[in-house]
Tab-separated table of C-alpha atoms in Angstrom:
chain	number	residue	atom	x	y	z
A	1	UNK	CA	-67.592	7.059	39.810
A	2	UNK	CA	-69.072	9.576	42.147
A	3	UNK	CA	-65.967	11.445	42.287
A	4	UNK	CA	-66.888	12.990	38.708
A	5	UNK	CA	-69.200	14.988	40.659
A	6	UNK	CA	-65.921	17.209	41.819
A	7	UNK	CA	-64.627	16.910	38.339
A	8	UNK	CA	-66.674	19.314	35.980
A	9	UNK	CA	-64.056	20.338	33.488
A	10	UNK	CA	-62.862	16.565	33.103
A	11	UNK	CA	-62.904	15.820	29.076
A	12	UNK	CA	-62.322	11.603	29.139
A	13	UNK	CA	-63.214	9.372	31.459
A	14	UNK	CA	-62.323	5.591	30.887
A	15	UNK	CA	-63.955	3.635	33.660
A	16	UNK	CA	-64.544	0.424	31.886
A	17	UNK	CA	-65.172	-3.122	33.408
A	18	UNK	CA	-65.596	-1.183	37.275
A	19	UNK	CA	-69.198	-2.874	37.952
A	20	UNK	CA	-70.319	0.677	37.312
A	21	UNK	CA	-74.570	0.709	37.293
A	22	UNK	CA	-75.092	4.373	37.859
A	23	UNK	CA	-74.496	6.945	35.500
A	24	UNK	CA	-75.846	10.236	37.590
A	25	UNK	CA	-72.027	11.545	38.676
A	26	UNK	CA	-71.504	12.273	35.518
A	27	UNK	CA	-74.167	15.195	34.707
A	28	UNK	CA	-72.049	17.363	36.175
A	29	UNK	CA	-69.125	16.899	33.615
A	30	UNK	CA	-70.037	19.623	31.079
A	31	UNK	CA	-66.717	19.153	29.390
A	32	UNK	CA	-66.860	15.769	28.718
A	33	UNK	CA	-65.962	14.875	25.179
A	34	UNK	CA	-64.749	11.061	25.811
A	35	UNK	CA	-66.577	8.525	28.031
A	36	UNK	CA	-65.216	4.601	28.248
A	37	UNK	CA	-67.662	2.346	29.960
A	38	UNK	CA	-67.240	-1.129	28.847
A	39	UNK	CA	-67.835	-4.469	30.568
A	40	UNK	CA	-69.916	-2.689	33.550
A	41	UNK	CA	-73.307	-3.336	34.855
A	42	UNK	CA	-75.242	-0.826	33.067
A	43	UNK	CA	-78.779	-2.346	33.206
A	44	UNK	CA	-80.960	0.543	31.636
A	45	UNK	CA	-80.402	2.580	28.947
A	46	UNK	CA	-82.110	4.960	30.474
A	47	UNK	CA	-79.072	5.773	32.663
A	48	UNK	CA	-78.312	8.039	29.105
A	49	UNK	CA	-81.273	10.918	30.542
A	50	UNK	CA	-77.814	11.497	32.465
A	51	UNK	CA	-75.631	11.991	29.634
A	52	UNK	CA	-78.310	14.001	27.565
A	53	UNK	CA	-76.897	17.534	28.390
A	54	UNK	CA	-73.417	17.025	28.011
A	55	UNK	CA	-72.737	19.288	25.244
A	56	UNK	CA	-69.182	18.372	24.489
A	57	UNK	CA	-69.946	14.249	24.362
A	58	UNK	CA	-68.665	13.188	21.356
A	59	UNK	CA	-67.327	9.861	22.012
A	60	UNK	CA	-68.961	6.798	23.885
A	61	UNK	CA	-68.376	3.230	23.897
A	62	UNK	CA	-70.956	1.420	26.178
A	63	UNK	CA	-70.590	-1.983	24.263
A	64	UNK	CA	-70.736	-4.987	26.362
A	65	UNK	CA	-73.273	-4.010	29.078
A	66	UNK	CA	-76.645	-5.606	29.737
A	67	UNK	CA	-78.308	-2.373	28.660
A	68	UNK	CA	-77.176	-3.137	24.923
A	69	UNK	CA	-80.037	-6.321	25.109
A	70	UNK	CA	-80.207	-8.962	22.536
A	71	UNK	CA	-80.971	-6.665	19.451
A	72	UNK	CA	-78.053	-4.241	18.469
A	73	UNK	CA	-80.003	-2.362	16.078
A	74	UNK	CA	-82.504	-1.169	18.202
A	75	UNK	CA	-79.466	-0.475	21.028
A	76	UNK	CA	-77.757	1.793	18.871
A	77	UNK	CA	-80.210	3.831	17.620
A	78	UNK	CA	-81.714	4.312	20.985
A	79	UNK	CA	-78.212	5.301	22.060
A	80	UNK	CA	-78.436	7.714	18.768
A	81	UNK	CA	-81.852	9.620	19.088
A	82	UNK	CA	-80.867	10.405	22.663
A	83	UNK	CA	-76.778	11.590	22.008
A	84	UNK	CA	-77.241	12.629	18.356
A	85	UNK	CA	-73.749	14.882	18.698
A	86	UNK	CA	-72.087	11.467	18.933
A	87	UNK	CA	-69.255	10.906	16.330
A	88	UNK	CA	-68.246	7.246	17.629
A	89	UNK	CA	-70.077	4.936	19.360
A	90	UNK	CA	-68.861	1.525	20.773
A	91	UNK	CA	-65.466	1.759	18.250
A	92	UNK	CA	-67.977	2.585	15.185
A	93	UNK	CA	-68.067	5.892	13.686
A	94	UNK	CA	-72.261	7.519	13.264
A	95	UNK	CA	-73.675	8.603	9.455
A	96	UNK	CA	-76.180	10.734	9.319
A	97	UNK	CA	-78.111	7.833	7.866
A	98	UNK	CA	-78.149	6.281	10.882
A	99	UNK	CA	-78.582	9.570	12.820
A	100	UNK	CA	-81.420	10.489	10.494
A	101	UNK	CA	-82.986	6.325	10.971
A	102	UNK	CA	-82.298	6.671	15.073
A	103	UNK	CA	-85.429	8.956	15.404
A	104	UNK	CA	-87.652	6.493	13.676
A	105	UNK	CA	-86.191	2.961	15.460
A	106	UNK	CA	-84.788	4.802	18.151
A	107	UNK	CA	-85.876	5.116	21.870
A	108	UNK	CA	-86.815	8.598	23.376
A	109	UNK	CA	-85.411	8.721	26.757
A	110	UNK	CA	-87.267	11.189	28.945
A	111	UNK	CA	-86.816	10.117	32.600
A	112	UNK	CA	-84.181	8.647	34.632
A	113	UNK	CA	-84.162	5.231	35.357
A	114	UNK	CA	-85.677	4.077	38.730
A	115	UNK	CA	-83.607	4.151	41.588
A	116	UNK	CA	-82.070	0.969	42.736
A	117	UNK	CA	-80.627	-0.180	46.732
A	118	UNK	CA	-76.935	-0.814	45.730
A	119	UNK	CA	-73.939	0.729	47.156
A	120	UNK	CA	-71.085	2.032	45.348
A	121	UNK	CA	-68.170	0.006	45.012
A	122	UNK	CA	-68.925	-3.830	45.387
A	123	UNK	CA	-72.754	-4.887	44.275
A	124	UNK	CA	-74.584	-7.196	45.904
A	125	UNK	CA	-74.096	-10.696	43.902
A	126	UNK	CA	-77.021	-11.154	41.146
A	127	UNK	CA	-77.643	-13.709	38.337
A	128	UNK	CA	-76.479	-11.654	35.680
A	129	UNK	CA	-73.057	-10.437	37.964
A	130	UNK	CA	-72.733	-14.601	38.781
A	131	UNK	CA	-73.000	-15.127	35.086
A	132	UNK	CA	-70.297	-12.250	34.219
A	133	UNK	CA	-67.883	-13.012	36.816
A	134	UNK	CA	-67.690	-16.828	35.321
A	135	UNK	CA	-66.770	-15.496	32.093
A	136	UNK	CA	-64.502	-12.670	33.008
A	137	UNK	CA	-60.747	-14.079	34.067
A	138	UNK	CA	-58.954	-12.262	36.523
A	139	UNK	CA	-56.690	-11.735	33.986
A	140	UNK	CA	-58.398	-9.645	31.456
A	141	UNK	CA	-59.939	-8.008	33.920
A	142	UNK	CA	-56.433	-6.251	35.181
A	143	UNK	CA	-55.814	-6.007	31.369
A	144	UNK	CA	-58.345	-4.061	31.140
A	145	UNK	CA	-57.410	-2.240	34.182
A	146	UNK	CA	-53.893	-1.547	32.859
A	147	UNK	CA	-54.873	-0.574	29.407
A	148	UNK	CA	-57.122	1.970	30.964
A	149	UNK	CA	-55.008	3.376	34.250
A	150	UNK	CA	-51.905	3.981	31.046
A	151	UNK	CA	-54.379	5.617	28.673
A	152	UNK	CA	-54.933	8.331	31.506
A	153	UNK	CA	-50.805	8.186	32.546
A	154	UNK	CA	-50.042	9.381	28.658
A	155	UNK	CA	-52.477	12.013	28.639
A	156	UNK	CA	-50.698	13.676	32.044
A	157	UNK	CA	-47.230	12.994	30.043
A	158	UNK	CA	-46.396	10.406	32.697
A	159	UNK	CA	-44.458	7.001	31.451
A	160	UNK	CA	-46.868	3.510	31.682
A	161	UNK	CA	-47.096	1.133	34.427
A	162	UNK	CA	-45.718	-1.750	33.976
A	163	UNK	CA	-47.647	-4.499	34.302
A	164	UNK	CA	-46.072	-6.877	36.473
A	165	UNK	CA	-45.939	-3.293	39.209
A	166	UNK	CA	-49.726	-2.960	38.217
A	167	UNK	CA	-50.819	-6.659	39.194
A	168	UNK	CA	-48.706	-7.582	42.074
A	169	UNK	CA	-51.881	-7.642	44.272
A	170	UNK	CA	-51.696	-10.109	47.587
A	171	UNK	CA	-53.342	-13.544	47.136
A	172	UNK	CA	-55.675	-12.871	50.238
A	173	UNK	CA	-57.138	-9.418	48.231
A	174	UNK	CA	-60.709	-10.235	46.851
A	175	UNK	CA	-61.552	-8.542	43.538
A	176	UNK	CA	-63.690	-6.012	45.314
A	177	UNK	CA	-59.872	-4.718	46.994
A	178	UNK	CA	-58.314	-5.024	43.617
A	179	UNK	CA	-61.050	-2.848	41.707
A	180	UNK	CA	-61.133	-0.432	44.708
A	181	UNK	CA	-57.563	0.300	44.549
A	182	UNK	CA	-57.775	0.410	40.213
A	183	UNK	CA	-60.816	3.112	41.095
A	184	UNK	CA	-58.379	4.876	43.400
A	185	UNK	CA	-55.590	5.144	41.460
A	186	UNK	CA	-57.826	6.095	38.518
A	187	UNK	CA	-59.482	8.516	40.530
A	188	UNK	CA	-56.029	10.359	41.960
A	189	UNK	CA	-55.289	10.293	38.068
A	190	UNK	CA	-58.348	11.947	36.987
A	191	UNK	CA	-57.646	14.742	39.718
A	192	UNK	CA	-54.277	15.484	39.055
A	193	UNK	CA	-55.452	16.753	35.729
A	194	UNK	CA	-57.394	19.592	37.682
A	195	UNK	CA	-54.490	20.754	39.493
A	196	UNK	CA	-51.716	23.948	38.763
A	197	UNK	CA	-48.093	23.769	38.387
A	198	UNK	CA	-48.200	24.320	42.534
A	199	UNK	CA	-50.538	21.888	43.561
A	200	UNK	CA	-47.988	19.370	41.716
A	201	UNK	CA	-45.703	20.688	43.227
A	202	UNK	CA	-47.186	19.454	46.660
A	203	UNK	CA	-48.233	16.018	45.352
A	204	UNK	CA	-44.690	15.400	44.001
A	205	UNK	CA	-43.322	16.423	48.109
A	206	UNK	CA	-45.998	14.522	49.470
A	207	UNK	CA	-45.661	11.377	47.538
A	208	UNK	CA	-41.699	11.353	47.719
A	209	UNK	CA	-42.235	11.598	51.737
A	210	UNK	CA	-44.747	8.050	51.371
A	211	UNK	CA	-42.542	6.682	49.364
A	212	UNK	CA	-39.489	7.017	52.014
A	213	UNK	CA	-41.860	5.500	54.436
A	214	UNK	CA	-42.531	2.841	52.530
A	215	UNK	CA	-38.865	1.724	51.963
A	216	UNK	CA	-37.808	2.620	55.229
A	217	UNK	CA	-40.337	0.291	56.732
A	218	UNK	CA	-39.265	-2.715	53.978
A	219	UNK	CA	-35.644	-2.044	55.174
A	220	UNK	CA	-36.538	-2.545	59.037
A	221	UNK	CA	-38.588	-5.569	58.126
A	222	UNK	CA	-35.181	-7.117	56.196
């Protein structure tokens, strides 16, 4: 997630089920209009101080994430008194009754949440991660992956990934490897938005030159 620091006029961002806990990268994304961050391990909702001055935010779906607690109510109009320009949250479109209720149930957020000692990428294991990983199949999870990785494909105009291309991961890859290389591609997605006609230009030469590495290297191992 910390490439959305180089990524301020990015408008949707779909990082859902990534073990994402840390929400700062995205401040810089003043453009943001569409944020996707199911299934992570957003413990605070306090990690929304970072989303508070994103102007453009008008879409966020955060279901699914131990910030949301045991009581919903309280969640979402917490999530409400701090985003009010919200027009969907988690799937559900916002009144103004509810926008209106949010700043008497709601939650002011005024501070960022504390600091925690985990590195980007792969967590160290916790209860609540234990309890998660039980529950979440390897399949969904690159279902998930898929759905997410093709949602960003259709908005460069580029055809979906099929899935049995997406998933054909090595049996020895842990799922830290297989989410690293989803974040990747994601990532080299993201960026290609930011580029002109020229810099695709050079990604399209680049990529064709990999590629007839690649299958020159398969051929000598036949």
């Amino acid at each position: 997630i910390s490439i959305c620091r180089d990524l301020p006029n990015i408008e949707v961002i779909t990082f859902s089920v990534n073990g994402i806990s840390d929400l700062e990268p995205l401040n810089q994304c003043q453009n943001l209009s569409e944020l996707y961050l199911r299934k992570n391990n957003i413990t605070s909702l306090n990690e929304l101080f970072y989303l508070k001055n994103l102007p453009r935010l008008r879409v966020l779906w955060l279901s699914e994430n131990p910030c949301c607690g045991s009581d919903p109510h309280r969640y979402r109009m917490t999530v409400l008194r701090n985003l009010p320009s919200l027009q969907k949250l988690d799937n559900q479109a916002v009144t103004e009754e509810e926008l209106s209720q949010a700043l008497v149930d709601g939650e002011e957020i005024t501070a960022p949440p504390a600091r925690r000692s985990t590195e980007n990428g792969c967590p160290e294991s916790t209860e609540s991660s234990a309890a998660e990983s039980t529950t979440e199949t390897e399949s969904e999870l690159l279902n998930f992956s898929l759905e997410e990785t093709n949602k960003i494909r259709e908005e460069l105009g580029m055809k979906p990934v099929p899935r049995d291309k997406f998933s054909s991961f090595s049996p020895r890859e842990t799922d830290c490897n297989r989410k690293k290389r989803n974040n990747v591609l994601n990532a080299i997605l993201l960026l290609m938005k930011e580029l002109d006609a020229e810099g695709l230009e050079i990604i399209q030469q680049t990529v064709g030159r990999r590629l007839q590495a690649f299958r020159k290297k398969e051929l000598q191992e036949e």
